[in-house]
XYZ file of C-alpha atoms in Angstrom:
699
model
C 0.329 -42.692 8.066
C -2.698 -40.674 9.626
C -4.681 -42.318 12.112
C -8.211 -42.658 12.047
C -9.812 -39.274 12.282
C -11.488 -37.828 15.602
C -14.224 -35.389 15.980
C -11.692 -32.318 17.088
C -12.907 -29.086 17.561
C -14.459 -26.203 15.563
C -12.149 -23.576 16.688
C -9.579 -22.400 15.567
C -10.589 -22.588 11.814
C -7.968 -23.955 9.521
C -5.077 -26.642 9.941
C -3.735 -26.445 13.605
C -0.965 -28.799 14.506
C -1.100 -29.964 18.083
C 2.480 -31.495 18.025
C 0.720 -35.204 17.825
C -1.851 -34.555 15.140
C -3.509 -31.690 13.178
C -7.471 -30.336 13.758
C -9.115 -29.440 10.381
C -11.930 -26.707 10.796
C -13.830 -25.148 8.015
C -16.840 -22.656 7.839
C -19.598 -23.281 5.112
C -23.168 -22.571 6.208
C -24.398 -24.165 2.989
C -22.515 -27.329 2.739
C -23.730 -30.866 2.854
C -20.386 -32.623 3.387
C -16.605 -31.773 3.532
C -13.956 -33.525 2.588
C -10.062 -33.283 3.687
C -7.970 -34.226 0.994
C -4.487 -35.201 1.956
C -1.462 -35.518 -0.357
C 1.673 -37.222 -0.736
C 2.869 -36.554 -4.122
C 0.306 -37.360 -6.578
C -1.522 -39.721 -4.095
C -4.528 -38.475 -2.363
C -6.409 -39.414 0.549
C -9.825 -38.051 1.380
C -11.542 -37.818 4.766
C -14.695 -36.730 5.767
C -14.695 -34.452 8.524
C -17.226 -35.857 10.782
C -18.645 -33.205 12.914
C -20.582 -29.851 12.057
C -20.896 -27.108 15.060
C -21.971 -23.831 14.474
C -21.766 -23.962 10.642
C -17.966 -24.893 10.936
C -17.032 -28.892 9.703
C -14.428 -30.110 11.832
C -12.050 -33.308 12.544
C -8.873 -34.221 13.882
C -6.313 -36.663 12.277
C -3.814 -37.983 14.398
C -0.318 -38.416 13.040
C -0.802 -35.838 10.297
C 2.036 -32.950 10.758
C 3.871 -30.271 9.382
C 4.576 -30.119 5.671
C 1.640 -32.315 5.178
C 0.050 -30.892 1.810
C -3.865 -31.013 1.975
C -6.895 -29.170 0.495
C -10.790 -29.654 0.690
C -13.803 -30.982 -1.577
C -16.917 -29.538 -0.571
C -20.258 -31.023 -1.281
C -23.818 -29.293 -1.756
C -25.892 -28.008 -4.142
C -24.822 -26.606 -7.615
C -27.500 -23.850 -8.077
C -25.783 -20.650 -9.258
C -29.367 -18.560 -9.294
C -29.560 -18.931 -5.759
C -25.823 -18.198 -5.303
C -24.597 -21.991 -4.459
C -21.691 -23.200 -6.644
C -20.770 -26.197 -4.741
C -18.699 -28.909 -6.799
C -16.765 -31.479 -5.163
C -14.727 -32.396 -7.925
C -12.794 -29.406 -7.214
C -9.988 -29.219 -4.970
C -10.214 -26.075 -2.669
C -7.712 -24.001 -0.685
C -8.206 -23.601 2.748
C -8.926 -19.903 3.321
C -6.884 -20.098 6.609
C -3.960 -21.996 5.076
C -0.563 -20.726 6.688
C 1.200 -22.099 3.898
C 0.929 -23.021 0.316
C 3.175 -24.960 -2.189
C 2.872 -25.067 -6.106
C 1.165 -22.840 -8.347
C -2.060 -22.783 -10.277
C -1.808 -24.251 -13.643
C -4.533 -22.834 -15.706
C -6.760 -25.621 -16.885
C -10.523 -25.689 -18.100
C -10.857 -28.428 -14.785
C -10.095 -25.468 -12.446
C -13.768 -23.827 -13.270
C -16.900 -25.284 -11.637
C -18.747 -25.046 -14.849
C -18.013 -26.301 -18.533
C -15.406 -23.867 -19.482
C -15.976 -24.536 -23.230
C -19.495 -24.118 -23.006
C -18.937 -20.427 -21.994
C -22.348 -21.430 -19.591
C -21.857 -21.164 -15.796
C -24.921 -23.133 -15.161
C -23.122 -26.419 -16.596
C -21.599 -28.373 -14.258
C -17.957 -29.606 -14.605
C -16.816 -32.920 -13.564
C -13.320 -33.142 -14.303
C -11.027 -33.333 -11.140
C -9.023 -29.977 -10.461
C -6.593 -31.233 -7.970
C -3.402 -32.158 -10.819
C -3.831 -28.504 -11.535
C -4.208 -26.938 -7.965
C -1.455 -25.112 -5.608
C -1.630 -27.221 -2.222
C -1.964 -26.032 1.348
C 0.753 -26.925 3.739
C 0.196 -27.796 7.617
C 2.927 -25.874 9.445
C 4.889 -25.805 12.419
C 4.295 -21.994 13.863
C 7.254 -22.318 16.204
C 8.939 -19.299 15.716
C 11.185 -17.388 18.599
C 10.715 -13.754 18.705
C 11.988 -13.387 21.905
C 15.802 -12.991 20.778
C 14.754 -10.237 18.050
C 13.253 -6.634 18.449
C 9.426 -6.696 18.457
C 7.165 -4.631 16.499
C 9.044 -0.774 16.235
C 5.708 1.146 16.984
C 7.231 4.313 15.608
C 5.403 7.397 16.353
C 3.042 8.783 13.410
C 4.699 12.181 13.973
C 8.060 10.799 12.912
C 7.032 8.224 10.403
C 8.460 8.152 6.778
C 6.823 5.719 4.587
C 8.355 3.744 1.706
C 6.633 1.679 -0.652
C 8.309 -1.047 -2.405
C 8.095 -4.426 -3.783
C 9.924 -7.721 -2.272
C 10.965 -9.242 -5.590
C 11.647 -5.581 -7.680
C 13.637 -4.035 -4.959
C 16.290 -6.917 -4.889
C 16.014 -8.765 -8.134
C 19.043 -6.989 -9.925
C 20.694 -5.587 -6.698
C 24.514 -6.958 -7.218
C 25.049 -6.909 -3.434
C 22.333 -9.352 -2.392
C 23.523 -12.738 -3.097
C 22.350 -14.088 -6.473
C 20.289 -16.917 -4.859
C 18.301 -14.730 -2.386
C 17.690 -11.800 -5.025
C 13.984 -11.384 -5.253
C 12.989 -13.346 -2.082
C 12.380 -12.586 1.270
C 15.756 -13.592 2.311
C 16.892 -11.178 -0.169
C 15.303 -8.141 1.267
C 16.173 -9.018 5.112
C 19.987 -8.907 3.250
C 22.104 -6.703 4.525
C 22.593 -4.716 1.410
C 19.013 -4.262 1.378
C 18.549 -3.163 4.795
C 21.856 -0.736 4.436
C 20.110 0.912 1.785
C 16.722 1.719 3.563
C 18.713 2.778 6.705
C 21.212 5.030 5.046
C 18.048 6.736 3.265
C 16.348 7.642 6.552
C 13.046 6.047 6.299
C 11.172 4.735 9.016
C 8.612 2.225 7.652
C 8.643 0.008 4.971
C 5.200 -0.852 2.754
C 5.352 -4.119 0.879
C 3.084 -4.391 -1.982
C 0.931 -7.780 -1.395
C 2.927 -10.531 -0.073
C -0.529 -12.758 0.507
C -0.720 -15.777 -1.884
C -2.262 -14.592 -5.121
C -2.705 -15.745 -8.321
C -1.702 -15.084 -11.788
C -4.352 -14.094 -13.981
C -5.213 -16.626 -17.015
C -5.093 -13.695 -19.631
C -1.648 -12.594 -18.246
C -0.423 -15.958 -18.359
C -1.475 -16.337 -22.353
C 0.373 -13.132 -22.782
C 3.394 -14.443 -21.017
C 3.058 -11.805 -18.377
C 2.507 -12.245 -14.717
C 0.385 -10.423 -11.835
C 3.540 -8.491 -10.400
C 1.771 -6.145 -8.104
C -0.342 -9.100 -6.312
C -3.701 -7.563 -5.900
C -5.080 -10.843 -6.538
C -5.306 -12.742 -3.241
C -6.286 -16.272 -2.812
C -5.058 -16.758 0.511
C -5.150 -14.421 3.409
C -2.910 -15.947 6.048
C 0.176 -17.057 4.062
C 3.108 -15.428 2.725
C 3.349 -16.068 -1.139
C 5.738 -18.925 -2.081
C 7.024 -17.428 -5.081
C 9.021 -14.970 -2.831
C 10.590 -17.605 -0.863
C 14.398 -19.046 -1.883
C 13.341 -21.889 0.290
C 9.738 -22.752 -0.384
C 9.337 -25.229 2.007
C 10.171 -23.087 4.881
C 8.296 -20.028 3.072
C 6.815 -18.926 6.568
C 9.871 -19.112 8.501
C 11.631 -16.915 5.839
C 9.026 -14.589 5.852
C 9.323 -14.446 9.843
C 13.258 -13.993 9.617
C 12.593 -11.093 7.168
C 10.686 -9.372 9.466
C 12.891 -10.060 12.338
C 16.067 -8.334 10.564
C 13.811 -5.552 9.399
C 12.993 -4.884 12.963
C 16.615 -5.473 14.147
C 17.453 -2.443 12.018
C 14.763 -0.432 13.475
C 12.499 -0.195 10.676
C 8.412 -0.961 10.821
C 7.066 -3.639 8.188
C 3.708 -2.427 6.882
C 1.713 -4.690 4.586
C -0.608 -3.780 1.578
C -3.332 -6.198 2.074
C -6.515 -6.879 -0.431
C -9.541 -7.971 1.597
C -12.062 -6.329 -0.810
C -11.928 -9.189 -3.209
C -10.324 -12.509 -4.371
C -8.858 -14.063 -7.525
C -12.015 -16.445 -8.259
C -13.195 -13.696 -10.554
C -17.098 -13.267 -11.229
C -19.550 -15.856 -12.425
C -17.442 -17.091 -15.140
C -14.311 -17.125 -13.345
C -12.605 -20.105 -11.719
C -13.218 -22.234 -8.251
C -10.268 -22.345 -6.054
C -11.348 -21.629 -2.667
C -14.252 -19.502 -1.543
C -16.321 -20.260 -4.562
C -16.716 -23.822 -3.949
C -16.808 -23.510 -0.092
C -19.336 -21.433 0.375
C -20.061 -18.626 -2.456
C -23.179 -17.284 -1.008
C -21.922 -16.098 2.253
C -18.142 -15.187 0.950
C -19.146 -12.608 -1.876
C -21.521 -9.952 -2.077
C -24.509 -10.930 -4.664
C -26.555 -9.106 -6.845
C -30.872 -9.957 -6.283
C -30.324 -12.247 -9.013
C -27.911 -14.192 -6.862
C -26.127 -15.864 -10.108
C -24.218 -12.708 -10.319
C -21.708 -10.784 -8.168
C -21.460 -7.377 -7.049
C -18.541 -5.830 -8.674
C -17.599 -2.829 -6.454
C -13.749 -3.815 -6.982
C -13.572 -3.891 -10.675
C -11.998 -7.325 -10.546
C -15.078 -9.337 -10.937
C -16.186 -9.952 -7.136
C -16.594 -8.227 -3.874
C -16.145 -9.811 -0.424
C -18.962 -9.718 1.892
C -18.144 -7.810 4.631
C -21.656 -7.520 6.178
C -21.451 -10.954 7.257
C -20.203 -12.186 10.475
C -17.977 -15.116 9.331
C -16.297 -13.098 6.802
C -15.710 -10.352 9.209
C -14.040 -13.152 11.505
C -12.038 -14.306 8.565
C -10.407 -11.046 8.043
C -10.078 -9.751 11.699
C -8.314 -13.209 12.286
C -6.212 -12.617 9.560
C -5.213 -9.388 10.829
C -4.754 -10.595 14.289
C -2.366 -13.252 12.918
C -0.445 -11.134 10.939
C -0.307 -8.498 13.775
C 0.480 -10.718 16.343
C 2.024 -13.955 15.341
C 3.690 -12.370 12.430
C 4.673 -9.029 14.298
C 3.594 -6.788 11.209
C 3.497 -3.113 12.309
C 0.453 -1.655 9.930
C -1.718 -2.631 7.263
C -2.510 -0.777 3.890
C -5.934 -1.581 3.006
C -6.165 -1.664 -0.550
C -9.869 -0.264 -1.932
C -10.473 0.332 1.712
C -13.785 1.994 1.033
C -15.069 -1.691 0.448
C -13.896 -2.789 3.889
C -16.637 -0.113 5.139
C -19.453 -0.917 2.928
C -22.836 -2.068 3.948
C -25.761 -3.446 1.521
C -26.821 0.465 1.714
C -23.093 1.958 1.066
C -20.289 3.469 2.860
C -20.778 3.577 6.748
C -17.732 4.609 8.702
C -19.814 2.831 11.357
C -19.493 -0.271 9.558
C -19.278 -3.791 11.052
C -15.697 -4.493 10.227
C -14.698 -0.584 10.860
C -16.192 -1.341 14.478
C -14.616 -4.541 15.010
C -11.167 -2.990 14.216
C -11.471 -0.122 16.485
C -12.382 -1.980 19.325
C -9.780 -4.512 18.870
C -7.084 -4.273 21.109
C -4.177 -5.676 19.344
C -5.007 -3.782 15.945
C -5.345 -0.636 18.331
C -1.405 -1.072 18.603
C -0.444 -1.041 14.596
C -0.666 1.420 11.813
C -4.012 1.450 10.114
C -3.705 3.206 6.507
C -6.867 2.996 4.348
C -7.047 3.744 0.491
C -10.096 5.517 0.790
C -11.720 4.947 -2.243
C -13.330 1.947 -4.767
C -15.078 1.785 -7.809
C -18.736 1.471 -6.430
C -21.292 4.361 -6.046
C -20.113 6.773 -3.316
C -16.636 5.114 -3.357
C -14.572 8.353 -2.887
C -14.265 8.944 0.964
C -10.819 10.621 1.600
C -11.114 12.317 4.762
C -14.293 9.774 6.135
C -12.428 7.028 7.939
C -12.836 7.118 11.807
C -10.473 8.463 14.194
C -6.961 6.624 14.544
C -7.224 5.595 10.690
C -4.522 7.347 8.353
C -5.572 7.757 4.685
C -3.809 7.858 1.377
C -4.329 11.537 0.121
C -4.674 11.825 -3.674
C -6.074 15.446 -3.257
C -2.501 16.079 -1.777
C -0.418 14.034 -4.996
C -2.676 15.759 -7.655
C -2.620 19.312 -6.469
C 1.058 19.330 -5.764
C 1.876 17.785 -9.447
C -0.433 20.556 -10.858
C 1.232 23.536 -8.984
C 4.829 22.187 -10.142
C 3.443 22.209 -13.493
C 1.813 25.751 -13.362
C -1.517 24.534 -13.484
C -2.704 24.974 -10.076
C -2.490 28.113 -7.640
C -1.037 28.707 -4.523
C -4.322 28.991 -2.824
C -5.003 25.096 -3.867
C -1.688 24.338 -2.425
C -1.631 26.010 0.633
C -4.213 23.617 2.663
C -2.157 20.323 1.104
C 0.949 21.808 2.895
C -0.512 21.767 6.267
C -2.180 18.060 6.590
C -5.589 18.929 4.357
C -7.317 20.223 7.398
C -10.304 20.426 5.256
C -10.837 16.679 4.759
C -8.670 15.676 8.293
C -9.230 18.345 10.814
C -12.360 16.890 12.770
C -13.118 14.709 15.650
C -9.691 14.984 16.922
C -7.777 13.644 13.935
C -3.958 14.698 13.762
C -2.117 15.915 10.616
C -0.504 12.405 10.039
C -4.229 11.267 9.150
C -3.499 12.358 5.675
C -0.633 10.320 3.849
C 0.888 12.665 1.509
C 2.058 10.778 -1.448
C 3.614 12.374 -5.233
C 3.628 8.892 -6.820
C 2.984 5.346 -6.276
C 3.070 1.694 -7.249
C -0.003 2.746 -9.590
C 0.733 5.700 -12.003
C 4.018 6.892 -13.361
C 7.453 7.323 -11.189
C 8.607 10.621 -10.158
C 11.172 10.319 -13.129
C 8.589 9.407 -15.626
C 5.905 12.121 -14.513
C 8.821 14.750 -15.515
C 9.593 13.057 -18.589
C 6.304 11.853 -20.077
C 3.014 13.658 -21.023
C 1.066 10.373 -22.016
C 1.307 6.811 -20.795
C 3.165 4.282 -22.609
C 1.833 1.025 -21.898
C 2.373 -0.822 -24.998
C 4.133 -3.626 -23.269
C 0.981 -4.712 -21.529
C -0.617 -5.726 -24.603
C -3.684 -4.104 -24.064
C -3.089 -1.554 -27.021
C -2.338 1.349 -24.392
C -5.929 1.527 -23.206
C -4.965 0.396 -19.506
C -3.972 2.828 -16.740
C -5.227 6.492 -16.377
C -4.650 9.059 -18.803
C -5.144 11.688 -16.263
C -1.449 11.706 -15.098
C -0.819 15.555 -14.122
C 2.323 15.349 -15.626
C 4.697 17.330 -17.868
C 7.299 16.002 -19.841
C 9.377 19.795 -19.740
C 9.218 20.159 -23.322
C 9.951 16.475 -25.063
C 8.267 13.166 -24.641
C 10.597 10.678 -23.044
C 14.133 10.456 -23.300
C 16.279 12.999 -24.452
C 19.842 14.553 -24.815
C 18.733 18.111 -24.288
C 20.770 19.280 -21.160
C 18.355 22.165 -20.314
C 15.327 19.637 -20.532
C 16.902 17.004 -18.571
C 18.283 20.033 -15.713
C 14.519 20.995 -15.283
C 13.029 17.400 -14.846
C 15.853 16.974 -12.385
C 14.881 20.007 -10.551
C 11.208 19.167 -10.971
C 11.899 15.978 -9.196
C 13.752 17.618 -6.436
C 10.741 20.228 -6.179
C 8.262 17.035 -5.690
C 10.404 15.591 -2.983
C 11.125 18.519 -1.162
C 7.240 19.465 -1.429
C 6.351 15.969 -0.257
C 9.067 15.967 2.757
C 8.294 19.209 4.009
C 4.281 19.099 4.153
C 2.577 18.275 7.329
C 1.513 14.844 7.396
C 2.393 11.512 6.650
C 5.052 11.314 3.816
C 4.991 8.213 1.442
C 7.706 7.876 -1.013
C 7.663 5.244 -3.488
C 10.362 3.005 -3.606
C 13.113 3.942 -6.465
C 12.178 7.552 -6.498
C 15.081 8.601 -4.147
C 17.406 7.806 -7.405
C 15.010 8.475 -10.291
C 13.769 5.312 -11.128
C 11.900 4.863 -14.491
C 9.296 2.441 -16.030
C 10.021 3.838 -19.591
C 6.483 5.698 -19.310
C 4.562 2.804 -18.274
C 2.128 4.026 -15.622
C 0.222 0.523 -15.200
C 3.079 -2.057 -14.748
C 0.897 -4.262 -13.030
C 1.822 -7.300 -15.109
C 5.496 -6.344 -15.828
C 7.623 -8.696 -13.582
C 10.487 -7.978 -15.730
C 13.215 -4.941 -15.917
C 10.597 -2.620 -16.723
C 9.510 -2.895 -12.718
C 12.801 -4.067 -11.000
C 15.049 -1.323 -9.714
C 18.172 -0.962 -11.513
C 20.761 -0.337 -8.701
C 23.735 0.710 -11.885
C 23.149 4.645 -10.681
C 23.969 6.888 -13.164
C 25.587 10.252 -11.785
C 22.212 11.984 -11.746
C 20.681 9.163 -9.867
C 23.343 9.346 -7.174
C 22.919 13.041 -6.904
C 19.082 12.526 -6.404
C 19.797 10.243 -3.774
C 21.854 12.072 -2.023
C 19.662 14.854 -2.182
C 16.592 12.985 -0.912
C 18.713 11.795 2.219
C 19.460 15.297 2.880
C 15.821 16.068 2.739
C 14.777 13.249 5.158
C 17.654 14.417 7.406
C 16.234 18.153 7.303
C 12.832 16.452 7.986
C 14.182 14.973 10.886
C 16.073 18.243 12.276
C 13.073 20.586 12.018
C 10.061 19.217 14.291
C 8.186 22.203 13.189
C 7.720 20.610 9.647
C 5.861 17.438 11.272
C 3.706 18.720 13.600
C 0.862 16.412 14.645
C -1.380 19.818 15.648
C -3.213 21.321 12.611
C -1.391 24.512 11.649
C -4.340 26.968 11.025
C -2.727 30.459 10.572
C -4.776 32.093 13.032
C -3.533 34.427 15.780
C -2.980 32.459 19.154
C -4.165 35.014 21.729
C -2.572 33.306 24.996
C 0.899 33.164 23.339
C 0.624 35.870 20.726
C 2.037 33.677 17.890
C 0.636 32.730 14.578
C 1.507 29.374 13.803
C 1.915 30.113 9.781
C 2.139 33.407 8.007
C 1.675 32.924 4.108
C 4.300 35.458 2.474
C 4.181 37.170 -0.960
C 7.385 38.146 -2.813
C 7.168 41.641 -1.279
C 8.005 40.011 2.039
C 4.671 41.035 3.353
C 1.616 38.541 4.333
C -0.449 37.382 1.272
C -3.624 39.500 0.830
C -7.037 38.315 -0.136
C -6.179 39.852 -3.676
C -2.763 37.867 -3.622
C -4.485 34.566 -3.356
C -6.926 35.549 -5.853
C -4.139 36.680 -8.752
C -4.100 34.218 -11.318
C -0.460 35.391 -12.234
C 1.119 34.897 -8.708
C 2.613 31.623 -8.431
C 5.693 32.207 -6.213
C 4.743 32.386 -2.329
C 6.365 31.683 1.343
C 5.088 29.499 4.038
C 6.383 31.002 7.766
C 6.272 28.221 10.164
C 6.634 29.726 13.616
C 8.723 27.243 15.713
C 7.258 29.097 19.326
C 3.690 27.503 18.250
C 2.273 25.747 21.046
C 2.817 21.647 20.360
C -0.288 20.916 21.937
C -3.451 22.103 23.730
C -1.626 23.585 26.549
C -0.739 27.189 26.225
C 3.150 26.673 26.049
C 5.642 27.874 23.658
C 6.989 25.210 21.404
C 11.158 25.480 21.364
C 11.344 24.359 17.572
C 13.340 26.528 15.275
C 11.393 28.649 12.567
C 11.432 27.779 8.894
C 10.631 29.516 6.111
C 9.499 27.752 2.778
C 9.290 29.570 -0.342
C 8.131 27.958 -3.751
C 8.033 29.249 -7.424
C 6.203 27.493 -9.934
C 6.508 30.348 -12.512
C 8.902 29.606 -15.278
C 11.057 32.744 -14.470
C 12.965 33.763 -11.440
C 11.252 36.033 -9.166
C 13.259 38.584 -6.730
C 11.554 37.562 -3.233
C 12.292 39.925 -0.161
C 13.156 38.000 2.694
C 10.364 38.548 5.478
C 11.058 39.553 9.057
C 10.400 36.950 12.191
C 10.247 36.969 15.724
C 13.370 35.524 17.682
C 15.768 36.016 14.932
C 17.996 38.551 12.796
C 18.353 36.483 9.484
C 17.691 33.517 7.541
C 20.004 30.743 7.162
C 19.379 28.879 3.764
C 18.924 25.122 3.887
C 17.951 23.969 0.563
C 17.529 25.411 -2.828
C 16.384 22.907 -5.282
C 17.849 24.785 -7.906
C 21.551 24.439 -6.261
C 21.144 20.804 -4.915
C 24.704 20.403 -3.982
C 25.115 23.684 -2.513
C 26.294 23.588 1.452
C 23.701 24.876 3.878
C 24.576 27.723 6.062
C 24.662 31.031 3.714
C 22.974 33.412 5.696
C 20.505 36.481 4.358
C 19.499 39.514 6.216
C 15.695 40.448 6.744
C 14.647 42.389 4.073
C 17.354 40.977 1.419
C 16.058 40.102 -1.726
C 16.903 36.306 -2.883
C 16.625 35.584 -6.640
C 14.320 32.424 -6.685
C 14.756 30.335 -9.762
C 12.080 29.602 -11.944
C 10.250 26.198 -10.783
C 12.432 25.929 -7.482
C 11.939 25.382 -3.856
C 14.016 27.191 -1.018
C 14.080 26.356 2.891
C 15.502 28.721 5.376
C 15.789 28.594 9.103
C 15.429 31.609 11.118
C 18.737 32.375 12.836
C 18.580 33.197 16.539
């Protein structure tokens, strides 16, 4: 039984267990009354929070402890025209809840207005509690002292692997069946063994913050598989827990096991919008707590600014909303020991009322924070609003997804982009990132990601095939920069299959041998397919789940990918943090990068401008200085040759200072050839059509 309520404290926000009771604190600038609702099964006890300090309603209830289910009812004006949508008939989730139980049942009662009327100015009096998930008071205690701390992998050594908690293990035969698709399953020995053997350093998990399945998907018997529909920024989603009452502990144990294996954990976070949609969306949390504070509204405050394409946009110009996001980041980075964050639609977080600002309140808050200064910060530098494309414009210290790398590399290997377009992408995209002391690692290079084709599908389909989504194939991007190599989709033609396999190897090699931070889409290492679906956001099924029953071609690609990653580790010249420019270093008499034509000489201006030249080389001199100090580097010199022409090219191997011949490390046309074959300076190497080579200089 809960004891009589006491005044409590306005901070920390949320439900905080003291050991004897729980303090409840909820921000609302415009509410008139807040009730905390305690649940014992279907029985609800409502208790008004007695105090209001600095726009925070608060109270302390003795004898309320971990495991208690709760929510809020918030009173105030229902005046949509002025941005207010208070409705105490609606049970609301705590924005600071550390855990949730249950799931949302779509019912007209979860809307603040009378859904059947279609008019959001109406007021609905039905109780939403029976249809709502509940917040849960937690015991935050977890002994991190016995497990390795955050990994702090240096950016120069980082290889990111983007994947999905459920999809990665749902069909894994070596993960216990009851753990497949869960946090515990992802932290299992079998899952970690694959990640470690691959050689990646950092796992980037698609959203795990509590999220909602959209009503239109539920009606189609689909689900929001990706999770970009957040309703709680402090709680791991219970749907991925094998033991739901202990979902928080299970998530922490997963993190500790990954850390124990030396792997970083990066979370994909969605602070740009919530699952409540626009004026016609449900009232689940923020909308009913203080709509006018939490969301960006148009001048007619009945309506929402929609820079996200999802119906609403969080108001990161409001200090309390910045505080919520900062508190969430510090909670995950501190208490939950997360190593970094990838910010979905990151441009929105840097928007003020006048547009994108790299000195926005949010970015300033992050940049000065001592804890967040120790974790990886990765922006998706675009949104759907005006001026939303901001690649290269985030502040120093941030890394950014680089879609220019993706599109250019794709176009080069399908013969649509010239060497001149590819060259800057191979060197960290200095045209975007080489300013204000930023380093090559600021460019997160990727060729595929969760949205879009998998690598296998990029080489197998010209067109998207999203029919399973139930949207008449109208969803997803139609401009995929892909090439099916001659036949759309599956084929038995061995010539086409061979070319597709080589194209996948070309893409992976280009990704891993380019300056910058490589990001691999999970499953690309063994040729995972989504059957041409380039927008599988709603496919929580075998379209998205990893198939671990690898065929011979999948096993071969996996072995080749491991080999590429090992080469990246073994040859530091491939992962310099200092931008390579091609300029002569007079102090050391070294040119860091030299571009080579098929004749073995240096690329001329005419070569760069000749449209039929599609084969060229990049020579990286290992003697190049690593820092501003004029001191020779001690890395091995390498030569990479790329040919996107359909036919073979006889390439004369150039001379290089400090050696006498070249040793072949990789030929994507002969993936299983042992390394070590040597070739003299001036020798002609037959570069197969659409292939990539990597040589090291023999001293």
